[in-house]
Short mmCIF file of C-alpha atoms and ligand atoms in Angstrom, two decimals:
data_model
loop_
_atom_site.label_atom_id
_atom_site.label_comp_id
_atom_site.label_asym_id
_atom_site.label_seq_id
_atom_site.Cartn_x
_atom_site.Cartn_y
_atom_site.Cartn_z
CA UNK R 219 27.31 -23.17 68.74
CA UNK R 220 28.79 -19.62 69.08
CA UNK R 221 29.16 -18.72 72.40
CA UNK R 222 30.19 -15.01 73.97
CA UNK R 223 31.79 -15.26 77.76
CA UNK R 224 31.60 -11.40 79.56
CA UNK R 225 32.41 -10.24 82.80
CA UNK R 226 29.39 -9.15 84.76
CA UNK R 227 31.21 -7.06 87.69
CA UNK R 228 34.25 -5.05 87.62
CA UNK R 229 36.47 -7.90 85.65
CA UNK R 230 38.58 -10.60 87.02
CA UNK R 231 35.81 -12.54 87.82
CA UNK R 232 37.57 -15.98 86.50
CA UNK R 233 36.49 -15.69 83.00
CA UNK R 234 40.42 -17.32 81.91
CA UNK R 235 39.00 -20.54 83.89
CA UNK R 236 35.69 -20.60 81.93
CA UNK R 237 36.98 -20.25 78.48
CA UNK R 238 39.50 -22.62 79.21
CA UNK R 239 37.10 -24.99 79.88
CA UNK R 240 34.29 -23.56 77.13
CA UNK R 241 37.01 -23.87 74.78
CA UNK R 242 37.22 -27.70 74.82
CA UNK R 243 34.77 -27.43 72.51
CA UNK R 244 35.38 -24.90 70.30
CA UNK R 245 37.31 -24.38 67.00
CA UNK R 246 37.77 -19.86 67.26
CA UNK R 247 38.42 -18.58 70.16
CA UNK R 248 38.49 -14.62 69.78
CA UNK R 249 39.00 -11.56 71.81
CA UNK R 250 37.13 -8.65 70.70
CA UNK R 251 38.02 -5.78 72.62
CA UNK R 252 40.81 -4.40 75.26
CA UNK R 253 44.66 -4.93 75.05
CA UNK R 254 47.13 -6.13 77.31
CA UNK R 255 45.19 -4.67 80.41
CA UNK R 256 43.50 -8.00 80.74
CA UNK R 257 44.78 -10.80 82.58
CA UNK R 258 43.11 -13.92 82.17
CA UNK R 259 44.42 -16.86 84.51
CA UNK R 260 44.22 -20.32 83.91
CA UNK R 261 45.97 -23.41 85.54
CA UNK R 262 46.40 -26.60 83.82
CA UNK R 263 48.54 -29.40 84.92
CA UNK R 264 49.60 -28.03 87.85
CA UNK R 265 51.37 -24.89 86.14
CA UNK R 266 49.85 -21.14 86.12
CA UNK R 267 49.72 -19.29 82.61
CA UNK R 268 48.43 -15.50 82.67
CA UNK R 269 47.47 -14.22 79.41
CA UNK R 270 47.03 -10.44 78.51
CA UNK R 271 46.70 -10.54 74.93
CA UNK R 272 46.92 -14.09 73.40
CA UNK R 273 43.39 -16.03 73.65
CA UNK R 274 43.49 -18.41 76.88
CA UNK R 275 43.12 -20.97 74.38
CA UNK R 276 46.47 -21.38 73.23
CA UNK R 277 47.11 -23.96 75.13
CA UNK R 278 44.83 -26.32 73.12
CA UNK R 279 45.74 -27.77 70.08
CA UNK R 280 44.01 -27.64 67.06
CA UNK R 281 42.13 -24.44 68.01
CA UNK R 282 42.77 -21.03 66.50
CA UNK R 283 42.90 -18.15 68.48
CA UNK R 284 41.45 -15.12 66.95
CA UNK R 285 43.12 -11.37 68.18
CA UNK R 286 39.94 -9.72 66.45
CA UNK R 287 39.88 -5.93 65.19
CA UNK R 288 38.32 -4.51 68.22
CA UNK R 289 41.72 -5.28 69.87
CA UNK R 290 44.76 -2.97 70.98
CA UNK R 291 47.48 -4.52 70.26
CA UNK R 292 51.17 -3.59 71.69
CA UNK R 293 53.70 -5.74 69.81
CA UNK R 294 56.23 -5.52 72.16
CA UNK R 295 53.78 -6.94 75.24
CA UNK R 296 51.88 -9.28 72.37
CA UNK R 297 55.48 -10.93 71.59
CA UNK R 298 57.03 -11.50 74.73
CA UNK R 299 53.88 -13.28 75.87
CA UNK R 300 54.25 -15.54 72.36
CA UNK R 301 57.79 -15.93 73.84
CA UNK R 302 56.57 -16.82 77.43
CA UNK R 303 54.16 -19.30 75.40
CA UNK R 304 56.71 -21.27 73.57
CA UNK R 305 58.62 -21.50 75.98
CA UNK R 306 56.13 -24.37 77.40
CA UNK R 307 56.87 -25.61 74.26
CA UNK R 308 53.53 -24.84 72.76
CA UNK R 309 53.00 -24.21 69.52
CA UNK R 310 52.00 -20.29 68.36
CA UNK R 311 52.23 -19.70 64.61
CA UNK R 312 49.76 -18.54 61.80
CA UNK R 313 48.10 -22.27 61.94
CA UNK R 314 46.73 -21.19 65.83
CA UNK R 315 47.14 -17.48 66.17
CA UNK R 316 45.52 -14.52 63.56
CA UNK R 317 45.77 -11.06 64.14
CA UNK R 318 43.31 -8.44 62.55
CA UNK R 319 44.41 -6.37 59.99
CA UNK R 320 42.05 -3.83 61.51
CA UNK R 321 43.53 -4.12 65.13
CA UNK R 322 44.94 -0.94 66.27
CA UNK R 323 48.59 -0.49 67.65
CA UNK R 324 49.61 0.27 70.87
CA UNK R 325 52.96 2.61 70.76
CA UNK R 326 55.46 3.98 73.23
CA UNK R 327 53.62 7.19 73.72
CA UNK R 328 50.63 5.90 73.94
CA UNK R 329 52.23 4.16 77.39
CA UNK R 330 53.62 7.17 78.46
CA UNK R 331 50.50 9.79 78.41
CA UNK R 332 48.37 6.77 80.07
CA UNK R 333 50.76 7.13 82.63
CA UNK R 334 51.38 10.61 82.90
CA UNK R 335 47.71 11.86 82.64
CA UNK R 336 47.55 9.78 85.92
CA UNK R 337 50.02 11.60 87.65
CA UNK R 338 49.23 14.83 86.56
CA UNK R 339 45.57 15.18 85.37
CA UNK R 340 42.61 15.88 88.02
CA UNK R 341 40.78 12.94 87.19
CA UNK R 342 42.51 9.49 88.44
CA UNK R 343 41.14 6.37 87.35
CA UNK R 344 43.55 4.12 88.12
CA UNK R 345 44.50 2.49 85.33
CA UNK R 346 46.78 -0.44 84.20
CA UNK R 347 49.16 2.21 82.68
CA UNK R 348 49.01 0.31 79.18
CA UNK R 349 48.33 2.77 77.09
CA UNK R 350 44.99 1.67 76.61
CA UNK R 351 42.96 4.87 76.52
CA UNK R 352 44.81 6.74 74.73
CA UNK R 353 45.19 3.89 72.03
CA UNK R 354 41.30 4.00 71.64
CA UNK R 355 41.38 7.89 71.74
CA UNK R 356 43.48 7.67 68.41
CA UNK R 357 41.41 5.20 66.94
CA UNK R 358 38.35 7.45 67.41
CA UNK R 359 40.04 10.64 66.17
CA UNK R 360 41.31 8.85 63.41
CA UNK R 361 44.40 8.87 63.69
CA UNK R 362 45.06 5.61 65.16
CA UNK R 363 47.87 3.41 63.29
CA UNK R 364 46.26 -0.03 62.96
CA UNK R 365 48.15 -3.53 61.64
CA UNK R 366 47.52 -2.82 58.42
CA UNK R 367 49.48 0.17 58.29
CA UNK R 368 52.05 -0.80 60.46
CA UNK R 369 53.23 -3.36 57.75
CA UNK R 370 52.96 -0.97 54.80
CA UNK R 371 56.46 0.90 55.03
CA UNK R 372 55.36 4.09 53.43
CA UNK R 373 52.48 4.20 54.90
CA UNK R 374 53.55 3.74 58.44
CA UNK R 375 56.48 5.83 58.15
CA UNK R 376 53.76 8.46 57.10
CA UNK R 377 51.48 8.38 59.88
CA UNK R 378 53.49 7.82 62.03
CA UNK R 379 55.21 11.11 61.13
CA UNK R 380 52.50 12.78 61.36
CA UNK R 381 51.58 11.51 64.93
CA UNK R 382 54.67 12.37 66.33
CA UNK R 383 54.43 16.03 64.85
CA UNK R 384 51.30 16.79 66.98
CA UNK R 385 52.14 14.26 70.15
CA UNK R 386 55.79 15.49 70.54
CA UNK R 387 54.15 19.02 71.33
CA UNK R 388 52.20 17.77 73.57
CA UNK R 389 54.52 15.88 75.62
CA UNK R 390 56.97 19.36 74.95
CA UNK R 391 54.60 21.69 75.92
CA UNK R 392 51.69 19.96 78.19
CA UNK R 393 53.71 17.68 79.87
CA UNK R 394 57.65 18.84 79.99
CA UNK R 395 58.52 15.35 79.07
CA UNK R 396 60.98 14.70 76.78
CA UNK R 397 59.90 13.93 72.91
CA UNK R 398 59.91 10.85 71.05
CA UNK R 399 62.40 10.25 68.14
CA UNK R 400 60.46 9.01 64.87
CA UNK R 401 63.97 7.06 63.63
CA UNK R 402 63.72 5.10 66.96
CA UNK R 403 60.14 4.00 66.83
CA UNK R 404 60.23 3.67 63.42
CA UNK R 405 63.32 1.24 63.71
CA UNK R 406 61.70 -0.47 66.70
CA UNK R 407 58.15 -0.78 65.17
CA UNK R 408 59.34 -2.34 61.80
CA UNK R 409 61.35 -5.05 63.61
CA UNK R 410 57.81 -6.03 65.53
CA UNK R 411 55.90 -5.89 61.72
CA UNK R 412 58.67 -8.73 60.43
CA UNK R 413 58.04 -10.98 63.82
CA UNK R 414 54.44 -10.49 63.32
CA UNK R 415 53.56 -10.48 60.14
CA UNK R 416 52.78 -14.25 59.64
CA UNK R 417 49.84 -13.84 62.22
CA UNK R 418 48.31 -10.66 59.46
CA UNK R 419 44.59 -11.79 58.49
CA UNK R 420 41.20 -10.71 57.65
CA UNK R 421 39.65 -11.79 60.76
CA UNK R 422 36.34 -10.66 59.88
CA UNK R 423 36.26 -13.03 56.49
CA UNK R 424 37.89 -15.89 58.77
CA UNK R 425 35.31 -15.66 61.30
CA UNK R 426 32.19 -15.29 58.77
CA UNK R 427 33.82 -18.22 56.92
CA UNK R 428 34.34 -20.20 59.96
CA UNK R 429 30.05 -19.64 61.25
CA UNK R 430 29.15 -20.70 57.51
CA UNK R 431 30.95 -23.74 57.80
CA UNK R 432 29.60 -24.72 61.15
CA UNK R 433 32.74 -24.50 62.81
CA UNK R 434 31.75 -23.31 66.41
CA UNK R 435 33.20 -19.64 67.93
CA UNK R 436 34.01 -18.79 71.21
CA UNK R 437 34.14 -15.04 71.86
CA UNK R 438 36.19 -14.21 75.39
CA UNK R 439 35.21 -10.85 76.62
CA UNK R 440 37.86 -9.05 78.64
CA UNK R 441 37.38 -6.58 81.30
CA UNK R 442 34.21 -6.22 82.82
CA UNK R 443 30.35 -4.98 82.33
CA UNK R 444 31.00 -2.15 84.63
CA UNK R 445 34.26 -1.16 83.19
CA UNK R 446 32.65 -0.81 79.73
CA UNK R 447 32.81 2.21 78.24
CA UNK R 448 29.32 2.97 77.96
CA UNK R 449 27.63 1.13 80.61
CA UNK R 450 30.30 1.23 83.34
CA UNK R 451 31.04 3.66 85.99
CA UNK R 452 32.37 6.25 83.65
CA UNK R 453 34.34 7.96 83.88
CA UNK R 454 36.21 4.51 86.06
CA UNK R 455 35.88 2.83 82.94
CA UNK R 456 38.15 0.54 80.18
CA UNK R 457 38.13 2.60 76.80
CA UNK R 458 36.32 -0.02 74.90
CA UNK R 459 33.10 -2.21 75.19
CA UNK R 460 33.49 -5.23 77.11
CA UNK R 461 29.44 -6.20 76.87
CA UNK R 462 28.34 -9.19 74.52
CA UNK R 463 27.29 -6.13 72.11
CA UNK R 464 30.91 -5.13 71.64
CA UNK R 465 32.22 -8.57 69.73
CA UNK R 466 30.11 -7.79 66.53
CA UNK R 467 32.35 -4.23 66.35
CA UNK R 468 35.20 -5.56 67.17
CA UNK R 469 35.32 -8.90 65.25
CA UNK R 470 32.58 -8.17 62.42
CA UNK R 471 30.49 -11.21 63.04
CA UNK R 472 26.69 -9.91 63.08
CA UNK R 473 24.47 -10.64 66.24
CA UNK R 474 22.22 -13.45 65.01
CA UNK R 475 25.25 -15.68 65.04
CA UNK R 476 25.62 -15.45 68.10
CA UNK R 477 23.84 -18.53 70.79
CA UNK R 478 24.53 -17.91 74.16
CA UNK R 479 25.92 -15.64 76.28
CA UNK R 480 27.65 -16.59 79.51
CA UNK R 481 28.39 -14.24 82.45
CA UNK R 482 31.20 -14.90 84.60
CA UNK R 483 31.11 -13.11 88.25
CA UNK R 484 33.09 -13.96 91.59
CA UNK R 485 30.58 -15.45 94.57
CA UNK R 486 31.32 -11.51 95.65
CA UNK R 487 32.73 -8.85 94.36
CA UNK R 488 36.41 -7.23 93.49
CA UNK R 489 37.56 -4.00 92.02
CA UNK R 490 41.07 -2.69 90.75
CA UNK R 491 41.71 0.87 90.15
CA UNK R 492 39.48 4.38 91.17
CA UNK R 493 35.54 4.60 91.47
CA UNK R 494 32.57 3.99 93.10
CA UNK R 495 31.88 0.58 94.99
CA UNK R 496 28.84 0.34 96.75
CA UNK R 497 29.34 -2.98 98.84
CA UNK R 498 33.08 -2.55 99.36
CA UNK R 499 34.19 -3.76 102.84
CA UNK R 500 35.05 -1.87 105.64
CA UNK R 501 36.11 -3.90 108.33
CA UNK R 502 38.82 -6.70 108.46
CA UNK R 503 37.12 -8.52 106.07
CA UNK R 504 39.15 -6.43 102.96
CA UNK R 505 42.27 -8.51 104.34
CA UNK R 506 40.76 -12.04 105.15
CA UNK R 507 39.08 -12.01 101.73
CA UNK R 508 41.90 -10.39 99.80
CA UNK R 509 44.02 -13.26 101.16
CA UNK R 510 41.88 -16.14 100.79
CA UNK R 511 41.07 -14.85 97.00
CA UNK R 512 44.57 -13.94 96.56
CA UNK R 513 43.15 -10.60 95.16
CA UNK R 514 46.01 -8.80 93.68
CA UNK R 515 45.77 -8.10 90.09
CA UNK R 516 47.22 -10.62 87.40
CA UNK R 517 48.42 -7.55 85.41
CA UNK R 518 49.64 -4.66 87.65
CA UNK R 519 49.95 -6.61 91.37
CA UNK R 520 47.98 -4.25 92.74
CA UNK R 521 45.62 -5.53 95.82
CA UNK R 522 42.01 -5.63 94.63
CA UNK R 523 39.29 -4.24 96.70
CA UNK R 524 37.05 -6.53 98.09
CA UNK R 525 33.28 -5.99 99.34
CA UNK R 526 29.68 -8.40 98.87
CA UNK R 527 28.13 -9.52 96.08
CA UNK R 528 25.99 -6.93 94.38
CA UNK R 529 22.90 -8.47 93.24
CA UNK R 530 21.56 -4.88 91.62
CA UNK R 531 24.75 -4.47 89.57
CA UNK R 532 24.48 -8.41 88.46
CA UNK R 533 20.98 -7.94 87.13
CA UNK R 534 22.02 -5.08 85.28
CA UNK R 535 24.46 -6.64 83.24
CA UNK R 536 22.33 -9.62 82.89
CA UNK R 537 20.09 -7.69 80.91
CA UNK R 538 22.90 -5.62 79.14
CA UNK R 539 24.63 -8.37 77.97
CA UNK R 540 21.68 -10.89 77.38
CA UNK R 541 23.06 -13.03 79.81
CA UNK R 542 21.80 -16.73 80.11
CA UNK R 543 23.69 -18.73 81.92
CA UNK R 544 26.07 -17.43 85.07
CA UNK R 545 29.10 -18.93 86.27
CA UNK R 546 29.85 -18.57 89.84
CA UNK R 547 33.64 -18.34 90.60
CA UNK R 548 35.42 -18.73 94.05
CA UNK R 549 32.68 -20.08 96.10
CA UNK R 550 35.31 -21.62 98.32
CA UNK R 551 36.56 -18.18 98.97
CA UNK R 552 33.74 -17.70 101.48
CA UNK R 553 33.98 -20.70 103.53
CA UNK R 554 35.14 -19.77 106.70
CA UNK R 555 32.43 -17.01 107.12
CA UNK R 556 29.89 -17.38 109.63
CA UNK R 557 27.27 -14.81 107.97
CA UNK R 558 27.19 -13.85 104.21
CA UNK R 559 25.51 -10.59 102.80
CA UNK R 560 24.05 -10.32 99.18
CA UNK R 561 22.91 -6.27 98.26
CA UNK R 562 19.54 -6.62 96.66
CA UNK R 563 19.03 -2.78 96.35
CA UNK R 564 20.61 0.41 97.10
CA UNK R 565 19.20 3.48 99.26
CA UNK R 566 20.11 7.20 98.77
CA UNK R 567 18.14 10.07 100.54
CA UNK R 568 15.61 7.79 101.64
CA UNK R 569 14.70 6.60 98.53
CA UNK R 570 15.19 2.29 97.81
CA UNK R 571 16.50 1.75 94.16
CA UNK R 572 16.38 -1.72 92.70
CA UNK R 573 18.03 -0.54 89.25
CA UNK R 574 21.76 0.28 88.57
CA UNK R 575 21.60 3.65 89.61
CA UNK R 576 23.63 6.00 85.76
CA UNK R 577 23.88 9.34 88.44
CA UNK R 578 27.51 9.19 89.70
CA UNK R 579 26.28 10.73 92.93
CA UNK R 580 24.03 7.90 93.71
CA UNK R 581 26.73 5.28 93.07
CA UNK R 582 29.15 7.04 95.05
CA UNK R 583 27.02 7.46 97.89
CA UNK R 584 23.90 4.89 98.02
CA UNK R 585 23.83 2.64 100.73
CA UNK R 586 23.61 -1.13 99.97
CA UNK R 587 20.74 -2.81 101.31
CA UNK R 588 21.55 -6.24 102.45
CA UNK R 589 20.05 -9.77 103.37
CA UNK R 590 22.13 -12.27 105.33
CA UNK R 591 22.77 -16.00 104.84
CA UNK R 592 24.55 -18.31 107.01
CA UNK R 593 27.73 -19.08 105.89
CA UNK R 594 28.61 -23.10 105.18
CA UNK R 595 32.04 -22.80 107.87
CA UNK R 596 33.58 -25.55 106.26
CA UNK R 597 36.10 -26.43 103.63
CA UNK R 598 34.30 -26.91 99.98
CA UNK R 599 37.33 -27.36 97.56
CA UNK R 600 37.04 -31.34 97.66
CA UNK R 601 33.52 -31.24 96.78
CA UNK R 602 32.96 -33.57 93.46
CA UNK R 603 29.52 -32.48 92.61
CA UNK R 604 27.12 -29.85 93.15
CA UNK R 605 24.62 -31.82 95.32
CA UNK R 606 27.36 -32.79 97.92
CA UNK R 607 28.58 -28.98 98.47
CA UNK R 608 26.73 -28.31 102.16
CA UNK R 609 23.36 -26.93 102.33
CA UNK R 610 24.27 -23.56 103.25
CA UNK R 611 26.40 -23.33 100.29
CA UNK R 612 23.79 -24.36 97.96
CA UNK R 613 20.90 -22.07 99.50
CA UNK R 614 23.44 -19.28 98.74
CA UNK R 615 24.16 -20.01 95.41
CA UNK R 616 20.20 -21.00 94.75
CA UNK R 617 19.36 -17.35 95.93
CA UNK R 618 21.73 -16.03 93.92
CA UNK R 619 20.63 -17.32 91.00
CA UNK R 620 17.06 -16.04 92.34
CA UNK R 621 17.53 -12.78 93.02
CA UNK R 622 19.94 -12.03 89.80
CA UNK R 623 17.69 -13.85 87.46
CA UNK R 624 19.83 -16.37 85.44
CA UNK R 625 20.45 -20.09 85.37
CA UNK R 626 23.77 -20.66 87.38
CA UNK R 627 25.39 -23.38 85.57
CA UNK R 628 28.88 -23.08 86.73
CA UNK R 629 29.68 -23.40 90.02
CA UNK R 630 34.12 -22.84 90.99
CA UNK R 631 35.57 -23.99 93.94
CA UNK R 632 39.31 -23.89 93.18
CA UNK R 633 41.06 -22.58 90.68
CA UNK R 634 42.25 -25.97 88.56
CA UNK R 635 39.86 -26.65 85.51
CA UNK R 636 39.14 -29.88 87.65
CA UNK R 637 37.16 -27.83 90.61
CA UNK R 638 34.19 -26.71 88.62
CA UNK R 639 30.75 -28.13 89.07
CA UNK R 640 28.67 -28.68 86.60
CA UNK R 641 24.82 -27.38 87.79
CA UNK R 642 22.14 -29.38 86.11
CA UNK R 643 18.60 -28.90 87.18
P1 IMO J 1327 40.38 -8.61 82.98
O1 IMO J 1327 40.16 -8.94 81.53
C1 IMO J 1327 40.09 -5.69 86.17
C2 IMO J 1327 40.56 -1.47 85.07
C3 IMO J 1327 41.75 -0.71 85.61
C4 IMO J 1327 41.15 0.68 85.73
C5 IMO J 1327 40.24 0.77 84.51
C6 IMO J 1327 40.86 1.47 83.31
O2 IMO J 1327 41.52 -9.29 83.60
O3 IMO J 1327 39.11 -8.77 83.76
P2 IMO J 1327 42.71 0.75 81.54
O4 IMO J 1327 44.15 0.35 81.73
O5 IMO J 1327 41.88 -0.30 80.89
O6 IMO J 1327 42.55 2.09 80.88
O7 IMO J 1327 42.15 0.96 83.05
O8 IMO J 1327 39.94 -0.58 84.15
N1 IMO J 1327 40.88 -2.71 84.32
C7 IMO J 1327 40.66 -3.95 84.81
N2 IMO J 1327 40.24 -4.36 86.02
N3 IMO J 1327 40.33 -6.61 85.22
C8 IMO J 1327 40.72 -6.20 83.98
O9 IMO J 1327 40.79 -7.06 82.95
C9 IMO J 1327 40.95 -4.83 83.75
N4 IMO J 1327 41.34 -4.09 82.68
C10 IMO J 1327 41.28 -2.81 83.04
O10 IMO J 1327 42.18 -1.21 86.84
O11 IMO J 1327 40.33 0.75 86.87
MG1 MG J 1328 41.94 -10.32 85.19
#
């Protein structure tokens, strides 16, 4: 069974915890999009692992974890976290890890103009500073330097040449930053191609392969439905596609080998970085929650914003993604509350819209249109099963499941693989 796990909010809605637990099951477990702007936690043992690039299923043996070519890979980022890794004493070597010859490179500069179009542009979104964006911008205009060429000496040295020609004027003349030198990159770069060379490998064959053979595939989605490129809240948007429809293009397996697709979202809902947020909290709940959910992002720190669940947005990437099954994540986050609001449509200029609304105005300013449920007021994270979590709990995650339109199957109330209940009708 091939599997595909996506974020259905803004991301960081626990898929690390999912696909750590999916994974048991699995022999490929492959990211198809993003770089190290993700940050997938999972806890096992006792001990807390955050992963940016590497697949959260490294800690498994016998699995191999796929980087696929829809990827951004920075080599410095990619081998400190193989360092981090090892240090657990877990194994990470071309038996368990592959890296697509098609992946593009993240480089220095690419860092810098992330961060400096932030400071100086009009137009902040707020992002991880990664060099993300202006990875992907390369790889559209073609001039991207991908794995490949990064371990073909003439051919790096010659693109990357030519990069620097055009970027070095920009950072000159745009920017008043200083330039880069090509000796130092180039120096820098080829000591990252002999560390990671072993991991080199036609994903796309490996994968195909793999699917013939029977061998099951777990694809883990980073970022989120609404930070996708093309059906997020652009411009406060990733630079890739985080929907299920994005792992064919960035791993080159087709769709119909695909199963089941699984969307991960929090019992309400976070954001990190600029744009609009409909059912974002204004009162003193922002702090209670934010504390509770310990909402500070696993790759920049920064506090997340907090607000309700928002049914419309859910049932938008439901369909998007072709979403079957839901997990719920940090149920237990709500249990002190004594009321609980779920948006089930938004209004703007007197008008009620049920669909995610694609005009930026209407996003930015709709109100949310809410219907309360009594909260549960009482602690959930020793529950064993689904029946025995308390009524009100189980109304709210029934109507839920209602009002979005998919099976919940996962239910988290704690963030050890452990406190996840298993829904079964
Ligand atoms: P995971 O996989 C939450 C957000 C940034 C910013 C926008 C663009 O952990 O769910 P970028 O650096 O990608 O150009 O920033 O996207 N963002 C995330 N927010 N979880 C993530 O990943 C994110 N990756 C990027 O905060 O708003
Ligand atoms: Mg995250």
């Amino acid at each position: 069974m091939n599997i595909a796990i996506v974020g259905a909010q803004w991301g960081d809605e626990g898929k690390g915890k999912i696909i750590d637990i999916l994974s048991k099951d699995s022999d490929f477990i492959v990211r198809y999009q993003g770089g190290n702007n993700a940050g997938h936690t999972v806890v096992v043992g006792g001990k807390r692992y955050i992963f940016h690039l590497i697949p959260s299923a490294i800690l498994r043996s016998n699995k191999t974890c796929v980087i696929g070519n829809g990827v951004v890979v920075d080599p410095k980022a990619l081998l400190e976290e193989i360092e981090v890794v090892r240090k657990q004493r877990i194994k990470v070597d071309k038996t368990n890890l592959k890296i697509s010859l098609n992946s593009h490179i993240v480089f220095p500069y690419h860092r810098v103009l992330d961060k400096l179009r932030e400071e100086k542009g009009t137009n902040k979104i707020g992002t991880t500073g990664r060099g993300i964006g202006p990875c992907y911008s390369d790889k559209v205009s073609r001039n991207g330097i991908r794995f490949a060429d990064l371990l073909n000496p003439a051919v790096f040295r010659l693109k990357l040449k030519d990069n620097l020609k055009e970027k070095n004027e920009i950072f000159n003349k745009v920017y008043h930053f200083k330039t880069f030198s090509f000796q130092d990159i180039y120096k820098e770069y080829s000591g990252y191609a002999r560390q990671l060379k072993e991991f080199a490998c036609d994903t796309a064959l490996l994968l195909n392969k793999a699917a013939k053979n029977g061998k099951s595939i777990l694809f883990e989605g980073a970022q989120g439905t609404f930070l996708d490129l093309d059906f997020g809240t652009y411009p406060y948007v990733t630079s890739s596609n985080s929907i299920s429809g994005g792992l064919c293009v960035g791993t080159g397996v087709s769709p119909d080998k695909i199963d089941k697709v699984i969307g991960v979202v929090k019992a309400y809902t976070t954001r990190v970085g600029e744009g609009p947020f409909p059912t974002e909290f204004t009162s003193g709940l922002m702090d209670k929650i934010r504390q509770k959910g310990m909402e500070y992002g696993a790759t920049t720190g920064r506090p997340r914003r907090c607000g309700w669940f928002d049914a419309v947005m859910v049932r938008y990437a439901i369909t998007i993604n072709g979403i079957s099954e839901l997990a719920v994540m940090k149920l237990d986050v709500l249990d002190n509350l004594k009321t609980i609001k779920i948006c089930t449509a938004y209004k703007f200029k007197g008008k009620v819209c049920k669909d995610f609304p694609l005009d930026y105005e209407v996003m930015q300013k709709a109100t949310p249109i809410y219907e309360e449920h009594p909260g549960w007021q009482e602690p959930i994270a020793k529950v064993a099963t689904y029946r025995l979590l308390p009524l009100n709990a189980r109304k709210y995650i029934e109507r839920l499941e209602k009002i979005s339109g998919a099976n919940i199957r996962y239910v988290s109330i704690g963030s050890k693989r452990e406190d996840t209940l298993l829904r079964t009708k």
